[in-house]
Short mmCIF file of C-alpha atoms and ligand atoms in Angstrom, two decimals:
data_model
loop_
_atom_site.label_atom_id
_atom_site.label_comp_id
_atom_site.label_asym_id
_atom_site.label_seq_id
_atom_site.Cartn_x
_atom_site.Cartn_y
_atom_site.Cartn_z
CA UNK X 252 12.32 -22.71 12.75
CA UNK X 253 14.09 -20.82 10.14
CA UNK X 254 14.73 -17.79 8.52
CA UNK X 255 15.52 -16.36 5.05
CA UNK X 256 18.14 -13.80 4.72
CA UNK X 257 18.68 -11.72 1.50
CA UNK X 258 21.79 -9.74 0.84
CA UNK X 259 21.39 -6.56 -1.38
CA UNK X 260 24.37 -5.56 -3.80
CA UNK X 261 25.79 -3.57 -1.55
CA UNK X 262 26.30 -5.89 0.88
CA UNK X 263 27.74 -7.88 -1.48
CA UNK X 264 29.44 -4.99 -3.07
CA UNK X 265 33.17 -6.15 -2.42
CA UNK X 266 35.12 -8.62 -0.28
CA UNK X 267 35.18 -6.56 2.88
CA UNK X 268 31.21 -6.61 2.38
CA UNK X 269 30.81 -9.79 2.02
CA UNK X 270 32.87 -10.73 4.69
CA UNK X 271 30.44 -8.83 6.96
CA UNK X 272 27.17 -11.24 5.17
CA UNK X 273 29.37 -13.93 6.30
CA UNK X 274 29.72 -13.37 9.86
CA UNK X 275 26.05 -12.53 9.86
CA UNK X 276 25.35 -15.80 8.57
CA UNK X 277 27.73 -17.13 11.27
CA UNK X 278 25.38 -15.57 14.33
CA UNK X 279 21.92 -17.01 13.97
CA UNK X 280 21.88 -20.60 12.83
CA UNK X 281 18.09 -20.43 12.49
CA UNK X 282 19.35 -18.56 8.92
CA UNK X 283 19.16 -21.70 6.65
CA UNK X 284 18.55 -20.16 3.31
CA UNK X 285 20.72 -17.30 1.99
CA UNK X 286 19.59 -15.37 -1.11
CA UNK X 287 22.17 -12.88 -2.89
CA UNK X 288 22.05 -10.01 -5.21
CA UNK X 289 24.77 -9.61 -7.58
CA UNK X 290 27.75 -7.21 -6.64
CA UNK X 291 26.57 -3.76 -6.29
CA UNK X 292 28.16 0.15 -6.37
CA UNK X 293 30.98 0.20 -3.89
CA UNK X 294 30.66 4.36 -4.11
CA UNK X 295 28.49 6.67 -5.49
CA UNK X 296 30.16 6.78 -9.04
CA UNK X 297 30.67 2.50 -9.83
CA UNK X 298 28.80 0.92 -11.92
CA UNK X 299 26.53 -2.35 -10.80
CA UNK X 300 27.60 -5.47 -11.81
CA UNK X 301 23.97 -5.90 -13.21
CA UNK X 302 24.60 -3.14 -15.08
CA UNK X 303 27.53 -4.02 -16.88
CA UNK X 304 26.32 -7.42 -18.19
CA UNK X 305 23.56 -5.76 -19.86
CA UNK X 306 26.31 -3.42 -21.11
CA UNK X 307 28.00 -6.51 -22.35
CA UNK X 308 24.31 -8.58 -23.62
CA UNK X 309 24.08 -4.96 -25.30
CA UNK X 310 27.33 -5.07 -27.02
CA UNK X 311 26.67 -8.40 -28.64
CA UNK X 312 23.21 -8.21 -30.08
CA UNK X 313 24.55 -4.81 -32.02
CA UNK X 314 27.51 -6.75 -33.06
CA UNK X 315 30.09 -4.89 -31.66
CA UNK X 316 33.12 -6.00 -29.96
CA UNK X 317 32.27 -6.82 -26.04
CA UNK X 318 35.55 -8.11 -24.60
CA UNK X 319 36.36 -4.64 -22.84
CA UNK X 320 32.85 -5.13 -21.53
CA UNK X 321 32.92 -8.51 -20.35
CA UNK X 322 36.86 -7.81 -18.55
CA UNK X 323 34.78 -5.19 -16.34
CA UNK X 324 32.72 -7.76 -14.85
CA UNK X 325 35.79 -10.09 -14.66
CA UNK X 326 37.81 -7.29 -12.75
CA UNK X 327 34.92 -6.72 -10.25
CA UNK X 328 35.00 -10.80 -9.45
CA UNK X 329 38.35 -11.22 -9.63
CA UNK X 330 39.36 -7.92 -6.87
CA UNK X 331 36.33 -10.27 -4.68
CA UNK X 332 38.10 -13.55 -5.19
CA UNK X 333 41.69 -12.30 -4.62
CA UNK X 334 40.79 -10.14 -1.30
CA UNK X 335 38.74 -13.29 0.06
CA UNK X 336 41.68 -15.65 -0.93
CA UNK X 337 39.59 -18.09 -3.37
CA UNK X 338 40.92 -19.73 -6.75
CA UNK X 339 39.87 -18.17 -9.36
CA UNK X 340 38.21 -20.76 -11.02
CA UNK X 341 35.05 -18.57 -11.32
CA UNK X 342 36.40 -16.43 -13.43
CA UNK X 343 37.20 -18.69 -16.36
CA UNK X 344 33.84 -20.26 -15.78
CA UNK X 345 32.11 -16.72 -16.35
CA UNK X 346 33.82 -16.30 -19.21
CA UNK X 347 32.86 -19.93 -20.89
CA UNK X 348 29.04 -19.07 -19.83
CA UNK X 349 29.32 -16.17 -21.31
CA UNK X 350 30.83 -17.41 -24.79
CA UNK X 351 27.95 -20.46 -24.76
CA UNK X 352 25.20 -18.21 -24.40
CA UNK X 353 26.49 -16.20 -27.06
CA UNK X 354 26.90 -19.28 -29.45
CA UNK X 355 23.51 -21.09 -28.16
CA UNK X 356 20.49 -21.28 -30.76
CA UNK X 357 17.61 -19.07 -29.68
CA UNK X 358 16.15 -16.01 -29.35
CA UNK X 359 18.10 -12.75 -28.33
CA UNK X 360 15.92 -11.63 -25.61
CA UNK X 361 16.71 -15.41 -23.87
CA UNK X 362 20.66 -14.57 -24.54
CA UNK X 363 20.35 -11.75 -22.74
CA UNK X 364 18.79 -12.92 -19.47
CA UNK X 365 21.30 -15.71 -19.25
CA UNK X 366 23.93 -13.04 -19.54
CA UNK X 367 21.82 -10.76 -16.81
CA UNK X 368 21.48 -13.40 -14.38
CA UNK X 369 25.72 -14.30 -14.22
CA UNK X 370 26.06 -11.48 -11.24
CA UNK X 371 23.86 -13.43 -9.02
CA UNK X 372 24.78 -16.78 -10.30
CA UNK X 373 28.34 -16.37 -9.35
CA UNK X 374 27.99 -14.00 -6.67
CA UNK X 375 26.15 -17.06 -4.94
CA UNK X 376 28.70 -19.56 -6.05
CA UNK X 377 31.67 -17.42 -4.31
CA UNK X 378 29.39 -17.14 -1.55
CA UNK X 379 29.17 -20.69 -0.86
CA UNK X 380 33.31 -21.11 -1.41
CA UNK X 381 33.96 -18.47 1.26
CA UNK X 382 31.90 -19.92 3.34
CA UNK X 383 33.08 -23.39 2.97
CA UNK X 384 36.51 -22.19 3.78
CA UNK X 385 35.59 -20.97 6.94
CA UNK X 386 34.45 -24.02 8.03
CA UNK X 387 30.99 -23.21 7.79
CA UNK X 388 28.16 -26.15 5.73
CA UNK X 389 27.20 -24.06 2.82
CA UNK X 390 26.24 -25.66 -0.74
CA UNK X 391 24.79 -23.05 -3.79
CA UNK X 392 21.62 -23.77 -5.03
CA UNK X 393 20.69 -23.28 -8.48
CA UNK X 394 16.98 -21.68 -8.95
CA UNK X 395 16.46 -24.72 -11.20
CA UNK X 396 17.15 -27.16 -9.00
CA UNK X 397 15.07 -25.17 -5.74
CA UNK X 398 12.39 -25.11 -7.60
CA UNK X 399 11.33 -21.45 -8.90
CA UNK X 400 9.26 -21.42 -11.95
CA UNK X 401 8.38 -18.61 -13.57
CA UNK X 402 6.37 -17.52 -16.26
CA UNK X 403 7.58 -16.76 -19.87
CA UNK X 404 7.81 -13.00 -19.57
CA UNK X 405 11.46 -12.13 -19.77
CA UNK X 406 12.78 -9.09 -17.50
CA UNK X 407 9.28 -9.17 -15.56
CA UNK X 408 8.87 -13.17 -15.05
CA UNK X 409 6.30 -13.80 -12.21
CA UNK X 410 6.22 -17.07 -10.24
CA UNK X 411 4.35 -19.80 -10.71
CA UNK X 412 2.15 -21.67 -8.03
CA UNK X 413 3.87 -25.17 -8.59
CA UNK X 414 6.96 -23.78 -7.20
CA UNK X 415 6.08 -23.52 -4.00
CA UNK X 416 5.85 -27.39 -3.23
CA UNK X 417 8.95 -28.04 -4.46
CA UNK X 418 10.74 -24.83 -2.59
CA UNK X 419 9.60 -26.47 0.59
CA UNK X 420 11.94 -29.09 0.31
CA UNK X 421 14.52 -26.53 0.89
CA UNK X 422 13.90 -27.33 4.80
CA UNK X 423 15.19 -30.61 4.50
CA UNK X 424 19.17 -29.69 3.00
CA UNK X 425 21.26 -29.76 6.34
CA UNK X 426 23.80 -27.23 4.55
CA UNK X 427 22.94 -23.57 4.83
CA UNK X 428 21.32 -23.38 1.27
CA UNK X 429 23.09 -19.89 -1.10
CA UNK X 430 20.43 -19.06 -3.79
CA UNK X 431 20.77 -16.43 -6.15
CA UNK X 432 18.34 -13.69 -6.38
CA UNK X 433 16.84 -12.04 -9.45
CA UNK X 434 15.91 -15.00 -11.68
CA UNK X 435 14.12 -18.42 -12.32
CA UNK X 436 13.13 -20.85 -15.45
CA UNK X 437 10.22 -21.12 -17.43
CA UNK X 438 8.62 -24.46 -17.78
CA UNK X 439 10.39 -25.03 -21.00
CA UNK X 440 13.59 -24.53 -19.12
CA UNK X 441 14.84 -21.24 -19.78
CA UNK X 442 16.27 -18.71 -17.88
CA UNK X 443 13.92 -15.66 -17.00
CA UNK X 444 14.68 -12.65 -14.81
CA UNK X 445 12.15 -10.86 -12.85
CA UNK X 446 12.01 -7.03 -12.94
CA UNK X 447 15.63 -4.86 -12.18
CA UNK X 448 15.87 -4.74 -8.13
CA UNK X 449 14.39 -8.50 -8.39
CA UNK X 450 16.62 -10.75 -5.67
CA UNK X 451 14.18 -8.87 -3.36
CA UNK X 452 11.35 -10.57 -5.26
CA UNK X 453 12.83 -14.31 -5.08
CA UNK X 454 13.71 -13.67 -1.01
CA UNK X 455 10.27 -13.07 -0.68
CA UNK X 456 9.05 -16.50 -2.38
CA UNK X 457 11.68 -18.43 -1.03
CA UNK X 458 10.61 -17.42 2.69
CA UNK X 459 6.74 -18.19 2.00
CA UNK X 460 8.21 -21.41 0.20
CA UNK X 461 9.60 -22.49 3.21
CA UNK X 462 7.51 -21.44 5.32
CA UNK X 463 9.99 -19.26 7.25
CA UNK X 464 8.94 -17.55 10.64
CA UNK X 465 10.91 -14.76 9.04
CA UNK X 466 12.53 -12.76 5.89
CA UNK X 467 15.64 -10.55 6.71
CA UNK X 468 16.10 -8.45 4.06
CA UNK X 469 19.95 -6.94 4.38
CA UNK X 470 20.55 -3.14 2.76
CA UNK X 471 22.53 -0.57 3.61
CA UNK X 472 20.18 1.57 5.96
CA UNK X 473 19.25 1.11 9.18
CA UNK X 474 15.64 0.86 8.84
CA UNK X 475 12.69 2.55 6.71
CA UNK X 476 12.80 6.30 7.68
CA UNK X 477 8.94 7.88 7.94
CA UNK X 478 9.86 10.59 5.37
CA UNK X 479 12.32 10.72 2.36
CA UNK X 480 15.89 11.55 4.68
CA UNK X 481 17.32 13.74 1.57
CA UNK X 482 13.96 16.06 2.39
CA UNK X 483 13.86 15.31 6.02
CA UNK X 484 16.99 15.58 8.24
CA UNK X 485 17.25 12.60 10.15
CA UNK X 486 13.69 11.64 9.97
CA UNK X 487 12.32 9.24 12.61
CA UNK X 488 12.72 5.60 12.08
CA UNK X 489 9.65 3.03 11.37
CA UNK X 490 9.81 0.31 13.64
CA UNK X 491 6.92 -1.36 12.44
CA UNK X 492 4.34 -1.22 9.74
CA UNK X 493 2.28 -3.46 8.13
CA UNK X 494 2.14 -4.72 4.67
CA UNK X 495 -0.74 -2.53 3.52
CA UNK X 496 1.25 0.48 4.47
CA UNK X 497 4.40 -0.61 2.77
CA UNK X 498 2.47 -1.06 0.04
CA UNK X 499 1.42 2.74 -0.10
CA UNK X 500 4.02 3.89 0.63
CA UNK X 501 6.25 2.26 -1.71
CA UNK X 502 3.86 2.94 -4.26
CA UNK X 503 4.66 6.82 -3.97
CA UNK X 504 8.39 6.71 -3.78
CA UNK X 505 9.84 4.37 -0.51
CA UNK X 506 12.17 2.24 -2.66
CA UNK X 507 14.06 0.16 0.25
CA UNK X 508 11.98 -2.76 -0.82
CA UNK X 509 10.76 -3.77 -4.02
CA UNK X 510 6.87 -3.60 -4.44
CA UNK X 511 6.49 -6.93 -5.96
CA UNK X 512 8.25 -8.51 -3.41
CA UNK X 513 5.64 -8.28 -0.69
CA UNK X 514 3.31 -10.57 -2.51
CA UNK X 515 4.44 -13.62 -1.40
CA UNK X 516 4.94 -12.86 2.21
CA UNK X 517 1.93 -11.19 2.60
CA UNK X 518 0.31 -14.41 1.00
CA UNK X 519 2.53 -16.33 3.20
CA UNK X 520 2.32 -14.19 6.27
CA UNK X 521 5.59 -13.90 6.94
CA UNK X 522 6.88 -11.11 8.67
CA UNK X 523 9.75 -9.24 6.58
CA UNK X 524 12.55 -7.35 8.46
CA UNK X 525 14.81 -4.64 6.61
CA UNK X 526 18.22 -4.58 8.22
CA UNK X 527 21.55 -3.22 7.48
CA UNK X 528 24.28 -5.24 6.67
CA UNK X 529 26.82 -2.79 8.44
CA UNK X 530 24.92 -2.44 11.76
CA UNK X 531 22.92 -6.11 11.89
CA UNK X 532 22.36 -5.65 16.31
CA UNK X 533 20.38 -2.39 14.65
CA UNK X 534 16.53 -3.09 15.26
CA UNK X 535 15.34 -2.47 11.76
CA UNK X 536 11.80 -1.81 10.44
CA UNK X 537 9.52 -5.31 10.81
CA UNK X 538 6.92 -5.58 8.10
CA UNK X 539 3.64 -7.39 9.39
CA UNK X 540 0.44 -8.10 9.14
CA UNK X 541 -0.96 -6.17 12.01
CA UNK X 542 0.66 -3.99 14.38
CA UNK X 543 0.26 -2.80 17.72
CA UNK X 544 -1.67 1.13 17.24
CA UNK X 545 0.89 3.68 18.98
CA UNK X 546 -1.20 6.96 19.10
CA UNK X 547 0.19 8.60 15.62
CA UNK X 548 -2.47 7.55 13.01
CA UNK X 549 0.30 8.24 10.41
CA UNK X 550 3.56 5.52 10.09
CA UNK X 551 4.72 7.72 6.72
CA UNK X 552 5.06 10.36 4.56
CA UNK X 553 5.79 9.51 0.64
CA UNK X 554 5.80 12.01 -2.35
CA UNK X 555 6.82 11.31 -6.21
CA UNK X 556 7.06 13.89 -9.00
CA UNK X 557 6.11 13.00 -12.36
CA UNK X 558 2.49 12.82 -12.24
CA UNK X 559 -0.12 14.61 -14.54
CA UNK X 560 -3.93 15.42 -14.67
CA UNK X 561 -6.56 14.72 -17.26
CA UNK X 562 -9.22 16.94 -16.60
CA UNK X 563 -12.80 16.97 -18.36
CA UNK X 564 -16.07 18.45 -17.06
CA UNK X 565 -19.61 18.41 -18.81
CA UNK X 566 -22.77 19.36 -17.35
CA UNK X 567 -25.01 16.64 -16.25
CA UNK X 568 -22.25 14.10 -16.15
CA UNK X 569 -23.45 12.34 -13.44
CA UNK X 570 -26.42 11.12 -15.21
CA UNK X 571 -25.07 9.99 -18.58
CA UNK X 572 -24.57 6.41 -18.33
CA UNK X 573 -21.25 5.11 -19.23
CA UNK X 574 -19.30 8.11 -19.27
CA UNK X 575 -16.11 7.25 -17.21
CA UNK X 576 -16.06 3.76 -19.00
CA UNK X 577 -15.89 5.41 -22.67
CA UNK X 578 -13.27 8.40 -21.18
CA UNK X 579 -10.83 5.40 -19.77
CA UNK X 580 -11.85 3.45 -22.54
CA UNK X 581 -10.23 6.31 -24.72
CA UNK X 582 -6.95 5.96 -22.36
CA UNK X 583 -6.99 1.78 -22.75
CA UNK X 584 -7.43 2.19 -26.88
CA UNK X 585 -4.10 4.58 -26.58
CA UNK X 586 -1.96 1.58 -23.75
CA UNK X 587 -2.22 4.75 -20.98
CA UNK X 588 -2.71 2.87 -17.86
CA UNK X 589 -3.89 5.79 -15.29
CA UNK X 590 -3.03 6.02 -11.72
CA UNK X 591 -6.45 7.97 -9.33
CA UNK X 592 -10.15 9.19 -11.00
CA UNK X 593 -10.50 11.47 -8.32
CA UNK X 594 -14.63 13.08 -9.34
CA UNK X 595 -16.72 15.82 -8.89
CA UNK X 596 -20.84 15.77 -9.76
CA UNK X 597 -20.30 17.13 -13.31
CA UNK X 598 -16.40 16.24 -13.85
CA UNK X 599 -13.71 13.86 -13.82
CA UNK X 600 -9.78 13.69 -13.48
CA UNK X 601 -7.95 11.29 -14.10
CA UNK X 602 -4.43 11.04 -12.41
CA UNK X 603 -1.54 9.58 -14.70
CA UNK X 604 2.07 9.26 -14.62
CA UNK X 605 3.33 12.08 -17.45
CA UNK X 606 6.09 9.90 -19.15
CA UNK X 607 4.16 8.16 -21.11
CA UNK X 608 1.91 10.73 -22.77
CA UNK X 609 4.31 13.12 -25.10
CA UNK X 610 2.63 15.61 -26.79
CA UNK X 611 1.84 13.93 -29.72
CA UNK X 612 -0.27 11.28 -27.49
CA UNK X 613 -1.99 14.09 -25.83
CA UNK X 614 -3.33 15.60 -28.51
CA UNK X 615 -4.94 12.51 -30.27
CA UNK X 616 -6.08 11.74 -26.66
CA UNK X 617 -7.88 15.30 -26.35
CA UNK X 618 -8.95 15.26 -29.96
CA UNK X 619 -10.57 11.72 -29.36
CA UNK X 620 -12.63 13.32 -26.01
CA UNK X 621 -13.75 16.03 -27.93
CA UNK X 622 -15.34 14.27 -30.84
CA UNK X 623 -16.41 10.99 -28.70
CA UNK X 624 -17.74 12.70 -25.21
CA UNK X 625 -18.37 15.63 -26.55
CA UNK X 626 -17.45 17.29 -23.09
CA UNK X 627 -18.06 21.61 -22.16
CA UNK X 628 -13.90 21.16 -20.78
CA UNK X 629 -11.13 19.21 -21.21
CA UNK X 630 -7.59 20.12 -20.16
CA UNK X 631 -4.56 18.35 -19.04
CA UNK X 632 -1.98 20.07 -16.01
CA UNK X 633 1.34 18.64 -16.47
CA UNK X 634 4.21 18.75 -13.57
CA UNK X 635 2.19 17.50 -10.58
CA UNK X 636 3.43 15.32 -7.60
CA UNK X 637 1.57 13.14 -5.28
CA UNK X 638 2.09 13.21 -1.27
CA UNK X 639 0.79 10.63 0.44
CA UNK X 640 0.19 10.48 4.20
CA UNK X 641 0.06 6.74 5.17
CA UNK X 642 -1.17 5.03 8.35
CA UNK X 643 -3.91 1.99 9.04
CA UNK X 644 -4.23 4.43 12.67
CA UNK X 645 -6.58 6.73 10.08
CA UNK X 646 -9.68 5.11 9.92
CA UNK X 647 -9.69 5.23 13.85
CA UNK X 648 -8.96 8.57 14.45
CA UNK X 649 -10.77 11.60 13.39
CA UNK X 650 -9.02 14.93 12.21
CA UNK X 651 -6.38 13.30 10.34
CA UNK X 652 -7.38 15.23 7.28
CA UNK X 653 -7.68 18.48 9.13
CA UNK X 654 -4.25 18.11 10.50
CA UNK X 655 -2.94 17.20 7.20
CA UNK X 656 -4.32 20.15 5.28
CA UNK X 657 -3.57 22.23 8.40
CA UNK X 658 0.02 21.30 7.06
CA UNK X 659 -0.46 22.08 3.86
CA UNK X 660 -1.79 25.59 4.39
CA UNK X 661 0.76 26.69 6.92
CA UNK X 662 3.54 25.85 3.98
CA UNK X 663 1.37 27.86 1.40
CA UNK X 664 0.46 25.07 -0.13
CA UNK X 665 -2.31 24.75 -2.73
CA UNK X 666 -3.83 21.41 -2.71
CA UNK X 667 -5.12 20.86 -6.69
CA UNK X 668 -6.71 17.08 -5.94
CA UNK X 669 -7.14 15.04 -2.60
CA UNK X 670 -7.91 11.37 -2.96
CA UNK X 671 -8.73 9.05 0.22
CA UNK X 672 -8.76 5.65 -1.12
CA UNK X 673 -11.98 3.60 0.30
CA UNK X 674 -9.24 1.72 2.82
CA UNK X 675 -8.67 4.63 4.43
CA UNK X 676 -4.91 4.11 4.50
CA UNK X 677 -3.69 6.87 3.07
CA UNK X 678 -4.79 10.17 2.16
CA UNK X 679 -3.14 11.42 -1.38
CA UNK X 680 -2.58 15.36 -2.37
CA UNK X 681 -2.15 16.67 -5.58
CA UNK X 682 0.14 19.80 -6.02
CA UNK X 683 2.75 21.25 -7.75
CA UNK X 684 5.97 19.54 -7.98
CA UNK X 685 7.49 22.73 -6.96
CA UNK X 686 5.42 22.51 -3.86
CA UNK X 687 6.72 19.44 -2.61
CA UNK X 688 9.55 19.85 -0.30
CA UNK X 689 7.96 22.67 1.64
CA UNK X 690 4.80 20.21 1.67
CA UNK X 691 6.63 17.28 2.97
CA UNK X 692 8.60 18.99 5.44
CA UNK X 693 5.12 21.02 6.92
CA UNK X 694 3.41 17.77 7.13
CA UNK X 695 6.74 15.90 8.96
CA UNK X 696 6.22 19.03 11.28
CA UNK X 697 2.30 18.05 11.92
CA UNK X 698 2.82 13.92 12.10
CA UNK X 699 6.05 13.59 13.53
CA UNK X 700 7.28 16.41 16.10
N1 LIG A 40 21.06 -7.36 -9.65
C1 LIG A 40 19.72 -7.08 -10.02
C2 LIG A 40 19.56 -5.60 -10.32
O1 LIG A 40 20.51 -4.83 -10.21
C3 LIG A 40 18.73 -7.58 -9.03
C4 LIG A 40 18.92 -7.09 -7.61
O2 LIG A 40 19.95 -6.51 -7.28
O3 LIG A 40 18.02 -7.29 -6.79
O4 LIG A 40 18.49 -5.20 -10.70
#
């Protein structure tokens, strides 16, 4: 049996970090396959090592002269090398990667996700050397050579189904395998990342590749809280939910896992576990495909700001054939992808995220209603946020919804939509982003206390 373990970047952040993944990797031998993130913020003001190669991709495709950029990401590998006591041998290697991509035929957007990709590269590669100096049967693994595929779609490559026969074989290496997160080749052979936060994404293949009877996904919390903790106080912990509820929940603002990344272990069903690197005896929050019910119907709360509402009315709606199709038709023919259609008998809203309508966008939109549905209303409410209440406990247990708007009115909170998607596993509220702490917190009160 064996289990994948990904390290986030800021448990790879800096040497004393890593030194940590390394003793983790010590205590379990069942962890055969070891996927890495590049070096992340050490505090609250650093910069990610991600971040500063696409500083330095930046620099060269407007011509303009990168070598202060590229001796930031040398001096964040080289304080790593020096504290773990490695040659620095990576560092001249970095820099002759970076100089071939630079001079290598091809199109810029290919440059750049070569240059991207050289935090996890030689993140993993250092990995490997520490490890082999302490005695412990490590090799690094490029993605190329374990097998991940991916589709041509640079900075949101998705993986193909032929790489998961090949990423079997990973069972069979008898070193502990070091893989670096975040990126993959296309058919053709060239190097595609998947979207930023992405090493979460190839942990998750990797484990269903190999079939692991678990992924161990390594952060810097102890476990999923049920409630944002900067709007919370020490919120309860999630011990376990499944991978429908993640979903939710990280749809509307949960960010400790990337929402791509449960694809492939749901697919796989393999159970995911998010632990932190600087407590790993902690219990952490399992991720699973069903869960034992514990009497709360509710595992979370999640809320995001930055939501808008489309709102059009006309009488007799209900009857004219077509209606919603032409109205979201309207959105498709203007690339507005829309997020809920929560409807009424003679109306319609429909729920969208409000960056990507300006002003401009909105009017052409409204103009195009008029003259094409010829509707009695049509308005648009900017500055709304979305609280979810998540739980798979809700379809079994009546007066959920009661105790939820309970909540809502005992924080003098107006509700503008409710949504209850036909899984009934989560309930979604509409109100004013100015509402939402006090909405939160009154519905913690109800769920939790
Ligand atoms: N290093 C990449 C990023 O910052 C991928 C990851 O950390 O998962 O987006």
């Amino acid at each position: 049996m064996m289990k994948v373990a990904k390290f986030g970047g800021s448990s790879v952040a800096n040497a004393e970090q890593i030194k940590k993944v390394a003793q983790i990797i010590k205590e379990d031998p069942e962890r055969r396959v070891i996927v890495v993130s590049a070096p992340g913020k050490r505090s609250a003001d650093d910069e990610k090592v991600t971040d500063l190669l696409i500083k330095l991709g930046q620099s060269f495709s407007e011509k303009k002269d990168y070598h202060a950029d590229l001796n930031k990401v040398l001096d964040r590998f080289k304080s790593i090398i020096d504290d773990l006591g490695l040659s620095d041998q990576i560092l001249q290697q970095i820099t002759t990667t970076v100089q071939s991509i630079f001079d290598s035929d091809g199109a810029m957007d290919f440059k750049l996700e070569s240059i991207k990709a050289i935090g996890e590269d030689s993140l993993a590669q250092l990995l490997s050397e520490y490890l082999l100096s302490l005695g412990i049967s490590a090799r690094y693994l490029n993605p190329k050579e374990a097998g991940l595929i991916l589709s041509d779609e640079p900075g949101g490559a998705q993986i193909l189904d032929e790489s998961f026969e090949k990423l079997y074989k990973l069972r069979d290496y008898r070193e502990i395998v070091i893989i670096p997160g975040f990126f993959g080749y296309t058919k053709e052979g060239k190097l595609v990342t998947f979207s930023r936060g992405g090493s979460d994404i190839t942990g998750s293949i990797v484990a269903a590749g190999v079939q692991a009877k678990l992924y161990e996904n390594f952060t810097d919390v102890d476990s999923v809280y049920c409630v944002n903790p900067t709007i919370v106080n020490q919120p309860k912990e999630i011990t376990a939910l499944t991978y429908k509820e993640m979903r939710e929940l990280s749809y509307a603002g949960f960010s400790v896992f990337h929402a791509e990344a449960l694809i492939p272990a749901v697919r796989a069903e393999i159970p995911v576990c998010i632990k932190n690197t600087n407590n790993p005896s902690g219990h952490g929050t399992f991720i699973v495909s069903k869960k034992e019910a514990n009497g709360n119907p509710i595992v979370g709360i999640a809320s995001d700001k930055g939501f808008m509402s489309l709102y059009v009315s006309k009488y007799l709606m209900n009857r004219e054939v077509g209606f919603g199709r032409r109205l979201l038709h309207i959105l498709e023919d203007e690339g507005i992808s829309y997020e809920h259609t929560p409807s009424g008998i003679d109306d319609l809203s429909v729920i969208l995220r409000s960056d990507q309508m300006d002003e401009s966008k909105e009017k052409v939109i409204i103009d195009r209603i008029q003259t094409e549905l010829n509707p009695d209303q049509v308005h648009t409410e900017r500055g709304l946020a979305l609280i979810m209440i998540v739980g798979e406990g809700m379809n079994s247990q009546i007066g959920t919804a009661a105790r939820a708007t309970k909540a809502l009115q005992n924080a003098n909170v107006n509700i503008e939509m409710i949504n209850q998607g036909s899984s009934e596993v989560s309930l979604m509220f509409g109100i004013k982003e100015e509402a939402e702490r006090d909405a939160v917190k009154s519905l913690y009160q109800a769920f939790f206390k």
